[in-house]
Coordinates of C-alpha atoms and ligand atoms in Angstrom, one line a residue:
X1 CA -17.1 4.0 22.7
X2 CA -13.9 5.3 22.8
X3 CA -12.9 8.9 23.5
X4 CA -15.3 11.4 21.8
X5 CA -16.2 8.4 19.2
X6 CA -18.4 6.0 18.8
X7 CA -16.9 3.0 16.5
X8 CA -20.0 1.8 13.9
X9 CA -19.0 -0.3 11.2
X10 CA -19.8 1.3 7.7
X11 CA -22.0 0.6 5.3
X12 CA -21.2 -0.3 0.9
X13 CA -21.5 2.7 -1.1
X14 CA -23.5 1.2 -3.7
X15 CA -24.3 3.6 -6.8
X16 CA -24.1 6.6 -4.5
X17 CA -25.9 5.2 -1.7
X18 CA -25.1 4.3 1.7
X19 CA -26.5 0.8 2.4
X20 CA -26.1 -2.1 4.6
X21 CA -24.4 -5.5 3.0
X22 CA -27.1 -8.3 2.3
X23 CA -24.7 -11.4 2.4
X24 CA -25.2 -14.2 5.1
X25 CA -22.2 -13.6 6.8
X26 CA -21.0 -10.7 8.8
X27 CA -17.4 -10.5 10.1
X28 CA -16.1 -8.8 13.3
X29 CA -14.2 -5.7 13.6
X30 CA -11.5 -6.1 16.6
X31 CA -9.7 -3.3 18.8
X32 CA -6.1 -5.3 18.0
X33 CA -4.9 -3.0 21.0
X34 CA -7.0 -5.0 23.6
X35 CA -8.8 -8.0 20.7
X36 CA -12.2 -6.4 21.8
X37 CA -15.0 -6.9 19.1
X38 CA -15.7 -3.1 18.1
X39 CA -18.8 -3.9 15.8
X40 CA -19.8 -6.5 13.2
X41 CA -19.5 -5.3 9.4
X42 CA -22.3 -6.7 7.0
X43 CA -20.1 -8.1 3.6
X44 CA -22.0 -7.6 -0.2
X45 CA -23.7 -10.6 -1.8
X46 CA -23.8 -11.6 -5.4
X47 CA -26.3 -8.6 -6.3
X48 CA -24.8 -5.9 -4.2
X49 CA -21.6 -6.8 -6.5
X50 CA -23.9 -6.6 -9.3
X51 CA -25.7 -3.8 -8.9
X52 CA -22.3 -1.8 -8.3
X53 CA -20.8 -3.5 -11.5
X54 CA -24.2 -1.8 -13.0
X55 CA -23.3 1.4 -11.9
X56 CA -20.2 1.8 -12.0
X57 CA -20.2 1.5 -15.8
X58 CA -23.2 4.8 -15.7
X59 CA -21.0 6.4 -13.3
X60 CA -18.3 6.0 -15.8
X61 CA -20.3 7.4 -18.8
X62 CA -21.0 10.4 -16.2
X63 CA -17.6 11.0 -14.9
X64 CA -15.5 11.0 -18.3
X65 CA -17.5 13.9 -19.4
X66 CA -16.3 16.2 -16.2
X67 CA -13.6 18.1 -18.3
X68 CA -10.2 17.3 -16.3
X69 CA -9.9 20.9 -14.7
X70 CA -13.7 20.6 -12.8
X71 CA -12.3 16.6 -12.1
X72 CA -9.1 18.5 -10.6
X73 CA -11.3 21.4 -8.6
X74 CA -14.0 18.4 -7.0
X75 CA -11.2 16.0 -6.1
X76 CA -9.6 18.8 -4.2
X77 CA -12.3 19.6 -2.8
X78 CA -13.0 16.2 -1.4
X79 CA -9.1 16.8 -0.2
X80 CA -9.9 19.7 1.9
X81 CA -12.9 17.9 3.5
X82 CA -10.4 14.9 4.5
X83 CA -8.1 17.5 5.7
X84 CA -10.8 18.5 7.9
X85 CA -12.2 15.2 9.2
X86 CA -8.2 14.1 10.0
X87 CA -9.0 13.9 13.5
X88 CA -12.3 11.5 13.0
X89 CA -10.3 9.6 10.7
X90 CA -7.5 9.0 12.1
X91 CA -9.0 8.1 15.5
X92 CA -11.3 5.2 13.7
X93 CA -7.9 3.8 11.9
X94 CA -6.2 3.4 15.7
X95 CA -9.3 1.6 16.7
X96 CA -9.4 -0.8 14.1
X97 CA -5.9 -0.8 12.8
X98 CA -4.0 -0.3 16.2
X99 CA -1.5 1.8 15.2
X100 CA -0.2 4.7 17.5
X101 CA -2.9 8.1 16.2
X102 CA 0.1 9.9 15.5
X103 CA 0.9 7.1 12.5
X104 CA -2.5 7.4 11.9
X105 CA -2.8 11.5 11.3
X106 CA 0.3 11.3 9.0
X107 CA -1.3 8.4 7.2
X108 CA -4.5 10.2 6.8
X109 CA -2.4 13.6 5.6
X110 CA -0.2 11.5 3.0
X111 CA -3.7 9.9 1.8
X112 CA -4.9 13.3 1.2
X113 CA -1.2 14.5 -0.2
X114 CA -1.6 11.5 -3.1
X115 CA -5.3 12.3 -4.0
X116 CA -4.3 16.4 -4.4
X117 CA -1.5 15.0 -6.4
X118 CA -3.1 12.7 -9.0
X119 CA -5.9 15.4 -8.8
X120 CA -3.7 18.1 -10.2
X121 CA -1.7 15.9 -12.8
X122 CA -5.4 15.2 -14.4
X123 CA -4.9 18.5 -15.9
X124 CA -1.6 17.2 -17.4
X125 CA -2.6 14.0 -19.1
X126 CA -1.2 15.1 -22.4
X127 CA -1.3 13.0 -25.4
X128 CA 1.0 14.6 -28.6
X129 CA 1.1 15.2 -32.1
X130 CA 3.2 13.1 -34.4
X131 CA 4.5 15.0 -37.6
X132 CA 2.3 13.7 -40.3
X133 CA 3.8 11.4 -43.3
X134 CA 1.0 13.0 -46.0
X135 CA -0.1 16.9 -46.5
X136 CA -2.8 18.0 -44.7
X137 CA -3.2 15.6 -42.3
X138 CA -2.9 15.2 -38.4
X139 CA -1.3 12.3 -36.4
X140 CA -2.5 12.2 -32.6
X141 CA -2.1 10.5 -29.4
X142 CA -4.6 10.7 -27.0
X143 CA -4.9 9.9 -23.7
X144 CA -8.1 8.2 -22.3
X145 CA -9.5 6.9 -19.0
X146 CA -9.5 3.5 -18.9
X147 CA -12.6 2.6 -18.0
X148 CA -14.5 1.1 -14.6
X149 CA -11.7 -0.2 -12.0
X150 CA -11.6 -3.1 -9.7
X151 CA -9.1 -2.3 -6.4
X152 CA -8.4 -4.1 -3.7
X153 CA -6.5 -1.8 -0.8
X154 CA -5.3 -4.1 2.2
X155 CA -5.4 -3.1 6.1
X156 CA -1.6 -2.2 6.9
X157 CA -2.0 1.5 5.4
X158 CA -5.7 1.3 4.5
X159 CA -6.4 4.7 3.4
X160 CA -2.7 5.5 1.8
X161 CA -3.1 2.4 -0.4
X162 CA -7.2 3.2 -1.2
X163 CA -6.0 6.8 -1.8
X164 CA -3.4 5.7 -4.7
X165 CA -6.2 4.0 -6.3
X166 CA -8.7 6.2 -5.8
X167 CA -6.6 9.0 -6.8
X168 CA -5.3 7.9 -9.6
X169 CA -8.7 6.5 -11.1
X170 CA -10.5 9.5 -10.6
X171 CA -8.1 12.0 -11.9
X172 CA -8.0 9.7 -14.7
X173 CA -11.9 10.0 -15.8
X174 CA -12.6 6.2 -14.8
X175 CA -15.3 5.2 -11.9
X176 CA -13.3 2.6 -9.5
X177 CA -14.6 0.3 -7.3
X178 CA -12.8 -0.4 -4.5
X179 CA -12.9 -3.7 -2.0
X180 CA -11.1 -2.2 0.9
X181 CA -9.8 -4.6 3.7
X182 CA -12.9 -6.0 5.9
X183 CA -10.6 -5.7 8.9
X184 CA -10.3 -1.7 8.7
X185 CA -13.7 -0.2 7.1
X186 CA -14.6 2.6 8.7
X187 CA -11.4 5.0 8.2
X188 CA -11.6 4.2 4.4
X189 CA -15.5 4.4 4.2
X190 CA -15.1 8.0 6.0
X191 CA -12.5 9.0 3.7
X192 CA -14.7 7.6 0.8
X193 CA -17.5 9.9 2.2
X194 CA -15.2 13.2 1.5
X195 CA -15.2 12.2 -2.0
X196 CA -18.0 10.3 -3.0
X197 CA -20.2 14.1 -2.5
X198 CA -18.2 15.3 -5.2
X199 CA -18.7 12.9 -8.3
X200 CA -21.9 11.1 -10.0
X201 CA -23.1 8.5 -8.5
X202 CA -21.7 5.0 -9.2
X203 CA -18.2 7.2 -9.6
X204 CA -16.8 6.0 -6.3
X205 CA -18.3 2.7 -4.6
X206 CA -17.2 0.8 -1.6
X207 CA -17.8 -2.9 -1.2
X208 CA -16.7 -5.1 1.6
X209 CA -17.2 -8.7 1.0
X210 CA -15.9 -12.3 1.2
X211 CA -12.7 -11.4 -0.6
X212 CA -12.5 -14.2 -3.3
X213 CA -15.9 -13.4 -4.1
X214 CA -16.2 -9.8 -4.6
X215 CA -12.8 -10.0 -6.9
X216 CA -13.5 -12.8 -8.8
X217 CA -17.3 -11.8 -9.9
X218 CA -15.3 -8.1 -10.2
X219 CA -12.5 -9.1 -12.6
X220 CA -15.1 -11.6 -14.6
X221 CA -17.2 -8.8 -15.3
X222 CA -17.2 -7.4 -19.0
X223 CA -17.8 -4.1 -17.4
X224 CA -14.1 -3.9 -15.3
X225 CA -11.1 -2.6 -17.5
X226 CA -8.5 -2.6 -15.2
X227 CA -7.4 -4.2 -11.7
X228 CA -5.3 -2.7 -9.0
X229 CA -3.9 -5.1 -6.2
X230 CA -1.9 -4.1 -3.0
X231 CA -1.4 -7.2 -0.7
X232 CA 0.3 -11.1 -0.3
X233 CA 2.5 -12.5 -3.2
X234 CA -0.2 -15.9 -3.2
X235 CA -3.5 -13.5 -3.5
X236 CA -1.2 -11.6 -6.0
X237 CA -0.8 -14.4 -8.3
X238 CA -4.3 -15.8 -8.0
X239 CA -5.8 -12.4 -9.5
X240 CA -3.0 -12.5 -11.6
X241 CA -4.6 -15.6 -13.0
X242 CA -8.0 -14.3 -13.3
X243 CA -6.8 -10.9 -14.6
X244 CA -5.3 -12.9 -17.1
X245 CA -8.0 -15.0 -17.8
X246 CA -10.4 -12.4 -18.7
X247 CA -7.7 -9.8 -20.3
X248 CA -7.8 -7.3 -18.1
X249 CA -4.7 -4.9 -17.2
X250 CA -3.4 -5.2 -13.8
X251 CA -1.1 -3.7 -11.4
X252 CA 0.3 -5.5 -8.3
X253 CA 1.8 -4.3 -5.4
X254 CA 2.9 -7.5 -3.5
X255 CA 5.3 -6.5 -0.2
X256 CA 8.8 -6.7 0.2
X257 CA 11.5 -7.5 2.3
X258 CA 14.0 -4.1 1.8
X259 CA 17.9 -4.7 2.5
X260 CA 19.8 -2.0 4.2
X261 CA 23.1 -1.9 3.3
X262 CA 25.1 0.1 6.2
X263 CA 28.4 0.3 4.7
X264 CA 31.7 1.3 6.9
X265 CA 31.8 4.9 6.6
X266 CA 28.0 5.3 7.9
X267 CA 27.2 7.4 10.6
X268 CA 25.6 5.0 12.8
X269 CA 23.6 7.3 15.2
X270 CA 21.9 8.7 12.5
X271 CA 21.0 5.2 10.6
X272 CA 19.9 4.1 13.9
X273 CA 18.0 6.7 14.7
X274 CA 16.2 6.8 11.0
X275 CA 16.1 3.2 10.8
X276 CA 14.6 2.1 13.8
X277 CA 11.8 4.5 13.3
X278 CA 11.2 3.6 10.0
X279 CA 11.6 -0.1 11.0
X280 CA 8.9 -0.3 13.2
X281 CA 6.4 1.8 12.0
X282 CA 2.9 0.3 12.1
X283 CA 4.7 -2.3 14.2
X284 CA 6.6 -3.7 10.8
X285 CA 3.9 -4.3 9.0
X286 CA 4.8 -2.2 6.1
X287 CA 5.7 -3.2 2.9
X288 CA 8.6 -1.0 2.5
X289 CA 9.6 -1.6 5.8
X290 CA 13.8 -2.3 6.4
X291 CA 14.1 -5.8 7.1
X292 CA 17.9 -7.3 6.1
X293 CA 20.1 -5.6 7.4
X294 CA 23.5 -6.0 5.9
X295 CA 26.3 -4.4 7.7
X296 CA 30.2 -4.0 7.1
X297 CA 31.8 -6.5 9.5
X298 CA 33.9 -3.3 10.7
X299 CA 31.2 -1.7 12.3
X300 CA 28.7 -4.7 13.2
X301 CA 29.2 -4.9 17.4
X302 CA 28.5 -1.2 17.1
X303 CA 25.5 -1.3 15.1
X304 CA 24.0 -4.3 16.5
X305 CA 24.3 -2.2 20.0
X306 CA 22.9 0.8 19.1
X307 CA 19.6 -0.9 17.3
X308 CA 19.1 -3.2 20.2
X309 CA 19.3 -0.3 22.6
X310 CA 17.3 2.0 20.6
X311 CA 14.7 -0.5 19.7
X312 CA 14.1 -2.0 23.5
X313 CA 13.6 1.9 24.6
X314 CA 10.2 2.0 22.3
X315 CA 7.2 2.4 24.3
X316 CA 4.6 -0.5 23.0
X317 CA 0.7 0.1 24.0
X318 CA -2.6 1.0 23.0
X319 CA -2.3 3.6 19.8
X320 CA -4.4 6.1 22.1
X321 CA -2.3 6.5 24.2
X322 CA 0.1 9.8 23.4
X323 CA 3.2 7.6 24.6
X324 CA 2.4 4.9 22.6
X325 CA 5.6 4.8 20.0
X326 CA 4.4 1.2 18.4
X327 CA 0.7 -0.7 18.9
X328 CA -0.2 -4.3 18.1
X329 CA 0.0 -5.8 14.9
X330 CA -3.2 -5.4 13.0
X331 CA -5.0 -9.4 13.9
X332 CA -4.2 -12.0 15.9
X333 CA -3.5 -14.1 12.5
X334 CA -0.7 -11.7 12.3
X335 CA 1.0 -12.5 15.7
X336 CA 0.3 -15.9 15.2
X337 CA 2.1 -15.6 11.7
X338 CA 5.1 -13.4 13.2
X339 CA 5.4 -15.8 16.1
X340 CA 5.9 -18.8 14.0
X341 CA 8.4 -17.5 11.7
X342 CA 10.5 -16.3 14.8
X343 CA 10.7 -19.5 15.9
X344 CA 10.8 -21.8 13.2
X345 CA 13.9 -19.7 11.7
X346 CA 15.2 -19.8 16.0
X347 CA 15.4 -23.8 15.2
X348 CA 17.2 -23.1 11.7
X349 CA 20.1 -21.5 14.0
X350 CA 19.0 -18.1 14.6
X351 CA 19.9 -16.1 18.1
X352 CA 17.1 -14.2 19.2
X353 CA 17.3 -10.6 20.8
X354 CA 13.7 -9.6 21.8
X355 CA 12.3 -6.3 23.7
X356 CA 9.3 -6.5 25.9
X357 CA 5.5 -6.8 25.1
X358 CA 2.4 -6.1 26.4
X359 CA 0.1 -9.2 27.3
X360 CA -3.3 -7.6 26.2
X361 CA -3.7 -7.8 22.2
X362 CA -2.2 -8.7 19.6
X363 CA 1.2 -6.8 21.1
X364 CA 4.6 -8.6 19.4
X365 CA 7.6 -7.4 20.5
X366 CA 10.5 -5.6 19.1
X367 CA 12.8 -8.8 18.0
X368 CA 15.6 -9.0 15.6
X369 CA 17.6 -11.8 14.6
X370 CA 21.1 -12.3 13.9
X371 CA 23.4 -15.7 12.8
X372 CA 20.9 -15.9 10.0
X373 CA 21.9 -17.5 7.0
X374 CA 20.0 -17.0 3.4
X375 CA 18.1 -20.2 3.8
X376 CA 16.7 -19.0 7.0
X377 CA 13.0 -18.9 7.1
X378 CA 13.0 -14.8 8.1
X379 CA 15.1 -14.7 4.8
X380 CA 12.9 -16.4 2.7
X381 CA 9.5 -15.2 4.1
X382 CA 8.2 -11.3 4.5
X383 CA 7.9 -11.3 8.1
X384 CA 5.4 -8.2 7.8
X385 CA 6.1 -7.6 11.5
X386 CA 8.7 -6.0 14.1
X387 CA 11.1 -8.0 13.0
X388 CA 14.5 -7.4 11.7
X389 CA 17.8 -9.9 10.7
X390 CA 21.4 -8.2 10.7
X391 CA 23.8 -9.9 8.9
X392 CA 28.2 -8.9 8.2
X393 CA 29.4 -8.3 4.6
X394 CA 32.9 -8.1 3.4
X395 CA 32.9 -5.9 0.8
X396 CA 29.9 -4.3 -1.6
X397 CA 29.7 -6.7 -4.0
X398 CA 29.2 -9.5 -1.3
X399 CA 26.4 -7.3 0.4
X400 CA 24.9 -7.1 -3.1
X401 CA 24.9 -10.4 -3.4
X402 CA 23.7 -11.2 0.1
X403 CA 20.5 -8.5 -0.7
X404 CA 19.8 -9.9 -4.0
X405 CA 19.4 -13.5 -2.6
X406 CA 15.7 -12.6 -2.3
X407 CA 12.6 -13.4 -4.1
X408 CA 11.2 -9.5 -3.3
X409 CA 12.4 -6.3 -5.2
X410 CA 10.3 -3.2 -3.6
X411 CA 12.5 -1.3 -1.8
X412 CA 16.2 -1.0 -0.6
X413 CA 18.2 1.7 1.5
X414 CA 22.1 2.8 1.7
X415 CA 23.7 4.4 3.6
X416 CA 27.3 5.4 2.8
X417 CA 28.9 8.5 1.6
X418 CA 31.2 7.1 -1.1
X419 CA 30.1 7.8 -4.5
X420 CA 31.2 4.8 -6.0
X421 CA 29.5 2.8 -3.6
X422 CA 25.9 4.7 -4.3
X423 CA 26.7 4.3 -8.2
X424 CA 26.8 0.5 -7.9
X425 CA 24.4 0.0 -5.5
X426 CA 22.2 2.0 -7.7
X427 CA 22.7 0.0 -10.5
X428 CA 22.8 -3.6 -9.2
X429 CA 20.3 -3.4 -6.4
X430 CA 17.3 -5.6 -7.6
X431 CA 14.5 -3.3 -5.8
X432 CA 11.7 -0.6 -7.2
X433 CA 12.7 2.0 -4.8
X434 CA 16.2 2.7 -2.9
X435 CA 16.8 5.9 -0.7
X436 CA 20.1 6.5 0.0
X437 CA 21.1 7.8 3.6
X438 CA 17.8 8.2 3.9
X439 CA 13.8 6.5 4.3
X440 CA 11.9 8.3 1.7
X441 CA 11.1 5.6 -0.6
X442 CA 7.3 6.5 -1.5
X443 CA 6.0 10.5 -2.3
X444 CA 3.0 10.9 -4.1
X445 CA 5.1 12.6 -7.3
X446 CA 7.3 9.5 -7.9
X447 CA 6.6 5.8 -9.3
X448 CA 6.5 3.1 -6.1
X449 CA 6.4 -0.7 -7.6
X450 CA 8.4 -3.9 -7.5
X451 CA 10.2 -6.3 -9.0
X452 CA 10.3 -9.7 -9.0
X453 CA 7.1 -11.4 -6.7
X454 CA 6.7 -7.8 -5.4
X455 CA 4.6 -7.0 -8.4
X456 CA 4.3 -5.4 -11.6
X457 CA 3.4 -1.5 -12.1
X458 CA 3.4 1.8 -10.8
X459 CA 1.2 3.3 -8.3
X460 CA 2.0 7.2 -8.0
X461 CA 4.0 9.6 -9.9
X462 CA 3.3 9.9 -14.1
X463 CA 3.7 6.0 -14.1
X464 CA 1.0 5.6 -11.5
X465 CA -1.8 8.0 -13.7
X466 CA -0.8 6.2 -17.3
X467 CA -2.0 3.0 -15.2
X468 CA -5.4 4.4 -15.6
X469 CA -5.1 5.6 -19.0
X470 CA -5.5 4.5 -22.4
X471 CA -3.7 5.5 -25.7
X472 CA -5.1 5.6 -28.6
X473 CA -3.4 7.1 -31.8
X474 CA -6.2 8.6 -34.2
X475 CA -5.0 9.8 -38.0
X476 CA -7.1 12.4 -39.7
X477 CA -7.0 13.2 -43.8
X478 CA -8.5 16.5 -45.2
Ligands
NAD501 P1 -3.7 -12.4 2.9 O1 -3.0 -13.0 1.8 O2 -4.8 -13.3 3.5 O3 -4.5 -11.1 2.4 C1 -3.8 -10.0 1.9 C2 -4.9 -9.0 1.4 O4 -5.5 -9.5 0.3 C3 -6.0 -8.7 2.4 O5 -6.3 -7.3 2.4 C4 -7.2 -9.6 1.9 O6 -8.4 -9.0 2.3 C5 -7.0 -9.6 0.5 N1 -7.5 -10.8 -0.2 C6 -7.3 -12.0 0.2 N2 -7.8 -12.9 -0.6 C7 -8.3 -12.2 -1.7 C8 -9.0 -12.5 -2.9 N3 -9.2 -13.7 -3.3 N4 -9.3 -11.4 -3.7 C9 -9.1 -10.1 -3.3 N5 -8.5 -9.8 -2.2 C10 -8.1 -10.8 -1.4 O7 -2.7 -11.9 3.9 P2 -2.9 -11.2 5.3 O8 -2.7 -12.2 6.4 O9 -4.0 -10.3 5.3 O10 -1.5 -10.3 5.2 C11 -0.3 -11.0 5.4 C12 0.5 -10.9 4.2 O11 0.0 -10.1 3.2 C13 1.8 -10.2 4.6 O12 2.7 -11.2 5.0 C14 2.2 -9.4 3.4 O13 3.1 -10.2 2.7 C15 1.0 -9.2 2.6 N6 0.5 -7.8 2.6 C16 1.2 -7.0 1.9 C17 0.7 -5.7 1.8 C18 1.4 -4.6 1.0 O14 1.5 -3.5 1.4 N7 2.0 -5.0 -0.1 C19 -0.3 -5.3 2.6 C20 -1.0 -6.2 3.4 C21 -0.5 -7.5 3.4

């Protein structure tokens, strides 16, 4: 029990019914804010899987007969009844994700933002006519839904990264089956619930299993036409692999490790200000979350001061708590992970500057590390935590060197007011996604993917719908 609500794990949505799991094992939910058990969550077994494989193929045949306008009208509808249960949602995601409610309202708004999105571009999913080579003939490109998806949405942001999938299956005309992340059910199965009213059964199902399981009797399946992956680079590959194997289209959103280029005529107040925010939001563990900093020698005492003061003032604590401006990181296999790169890249040569923490939980606390060089370990690796490197640059070209010396491309930031500079940057940065003297990396109306190991695909924007869409080309002679 906490405040007015009382934290049950969900049930699967199984073929439009709410059901409890019948596999062996169960797995515990945990409060990361004080690593209480809030309730045990019963995982699908091989004919849970099964039976939602069943329907989602009838809940296909069903849903690609809603013309798009009703789909566009019953999503949005689902929309407004999010918008009204924001409260109840947002309170469960604090409780199991630990991050501050505040984070957790604006998650919960944004997830219903990208579903009103993709549901109003279904009425745009325009195919074209192509002038035909012979009299009286037609030449057409159409535009259909894919077909039954597999997604798999992780626990950092579990109901923005269910909602792009959700979204953009739905709007699409295909039925989706999502596997959302077993350590943060219940905000995704209540957001689930505001939808899964408004479509045929076997439309929208929810499973929670043993994760190599559920994906790899998914993606096996005849039934599945498309995959959708948000999570680690290794999991990334290994669907990769099966996705592969059985020839079905995937997208993969694999993390990041964003450089922030802070050239010399920055204001540094205001990057500070922006970046520190957006830095430890959800306590770092975000995949577009500024990582490398690289910052024009001229101004590096400066800049190093002002982060490290404005960082150490953040108030760390439960996320229900008002004050609370950062919680715990999501699982104590997440503090043990941010903890060990810390130190192993401490012994590589790194100097340490660290804030304070909370004992309780999973709490890490605000660290960032300078001296680093690109070997380092906290270069290499996605720390995925409150964690941040600063490193000097002479010159754009060497900070574009410096930030391409990575394995991860999602997304970058600049901050600078010469044009030049923004030009370059724009061209030779190696990311998905750069804001420039700015954070706004990821809106519901524009594409958000990587390169390199952070993925392949679109999620949002026109890019993200055409992931669930098929084209066919269909010539008809008098
Ligand atoms: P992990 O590799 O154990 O799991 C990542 C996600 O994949 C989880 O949601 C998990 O449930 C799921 N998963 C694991 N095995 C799977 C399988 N065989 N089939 C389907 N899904 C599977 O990592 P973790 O400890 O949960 O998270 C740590 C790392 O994951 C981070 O360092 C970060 O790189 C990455 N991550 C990225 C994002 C993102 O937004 N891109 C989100 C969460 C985690």
């Amino acid at each position: 029990m906490s405040g007015q609500i009382t934290y049950r794990a969900p049930e699967l949505l199984i073929n439009g019914q709410w059901r409890t799991g019948r596999h062996a094992m169960t797995v515990a939910i945990v409060n990361p804010a004080s690593a209480e058990t809030l309730d045990r969550l019963h995982l699908a077994n091989h004919d849970d899987i099964a039976q939602a494989l069943q329907a989602a193929q009838q809940g296909f045949e069903a849903w690609r007969q809603v013309p798009a306008f009703e789909r566009c009208a019953r999503l949005e509808k689902g929309v407004n009844k999010m918008r009204e249960q924001m409260e109840h949602i947002a309170t469960l995601l604090t409780l199991e994700q630990g991050k501050p409610l505040a984070e957790a309202r604006a998650e919960c708004a944004m997830a219903a933002d990208l579903i009103k999105w993709y549901a109003e571009e279904a009425r745009r999913t325009y195919g074209r006519i192509i002038p035909a080579r012979i009299p009286n003939s037609r030449m057409q490109v159409l535009k259909q839904p894919v077909g039954p998806v597999a997604a798999f949405a992780p626990w950092n942001f579990p109901l923005v990264l269910s909602a792009r999938k959700i979204g953009g299956a739905l709007a699409a005309g295909c039925s989706i089956i999502l596997k959302g992340a077993e350590e943060t059910p219940a905000s995704v199965a209540a957001m689930v619930a505001c939808f899964a009213a408004e479509v045929p059964a076997g439309t929208l199902q929810l499973l929670y299993g043993v994760p190599a399981e559920v994906s790899e009797h998914l993606i096996a399946s005849p039934i599945i036409r498309k995959v959708t992956f948000t999570g680690s680079v290794p999991v990334g590959r290994h669907l990769a692999q099966l996705a592969a194997k059985h020839l079905k289209r995937i997208t993969l959103e694999l993390g990041g490790h964003a450089p922030v280029i802070v050239c010399a005529d920055a204001d540094i107040d205001k990057t500070v200000a922006q970046m520190v925010v957006h830095k430890f939001r959800n306590a770092g563990q975000a995949c577009l979350a500024p990582t490398r900093f690289y910052v024009d020698r001229a101004i590096e005492g400066d800049f190093m001061d002002a982060f490290i003061a404005a960082s150490h003032k953040l108030v760390l604590g439960d996320g229900m708590d008002p004050i609370t401006q950062m919680g715990p990181l999501a699982s104590a296999r997440r503090l043990a992970a941010v903890r060990d790169l810390i130190d192993r890249s401490v012994q590589a040569g790194a100097r340490l500057h660290q804030g304070a923490a909370p004992s309780s939980g999973f709490f890490a606390p605000v660290s960032l590390l300078t001296g680093v060089t690109p070997e380092s370990p906290v270069i290499q690796e996605e720390p995925f935590g409150p964690v941040a490197t600063l490193t000097t640059f002479d010159g754009i070209d060497h900070a574009l060197n410096l930030a391409n010396q990575c394995a991860y491309g999602l997304a970058g930031y600049l901050f600078t007011d010469s044009a030049r500079t923004i030009l370059k940057v724009s061209d030779q940065l190696e990311v998905g996604s750069l804001a420039i003297n700015g954070m706004g990396v990821s809106v519901p109306e524009a594409p958000f993917g990587g390169l390199k190991d952070s993925g392949y695909g679109s999620e949002s924007g026109i890019e993200g719908m055409e992931a669930f869409l098929e084209t066919k080309f269909t010539h008809h002679c008098a």
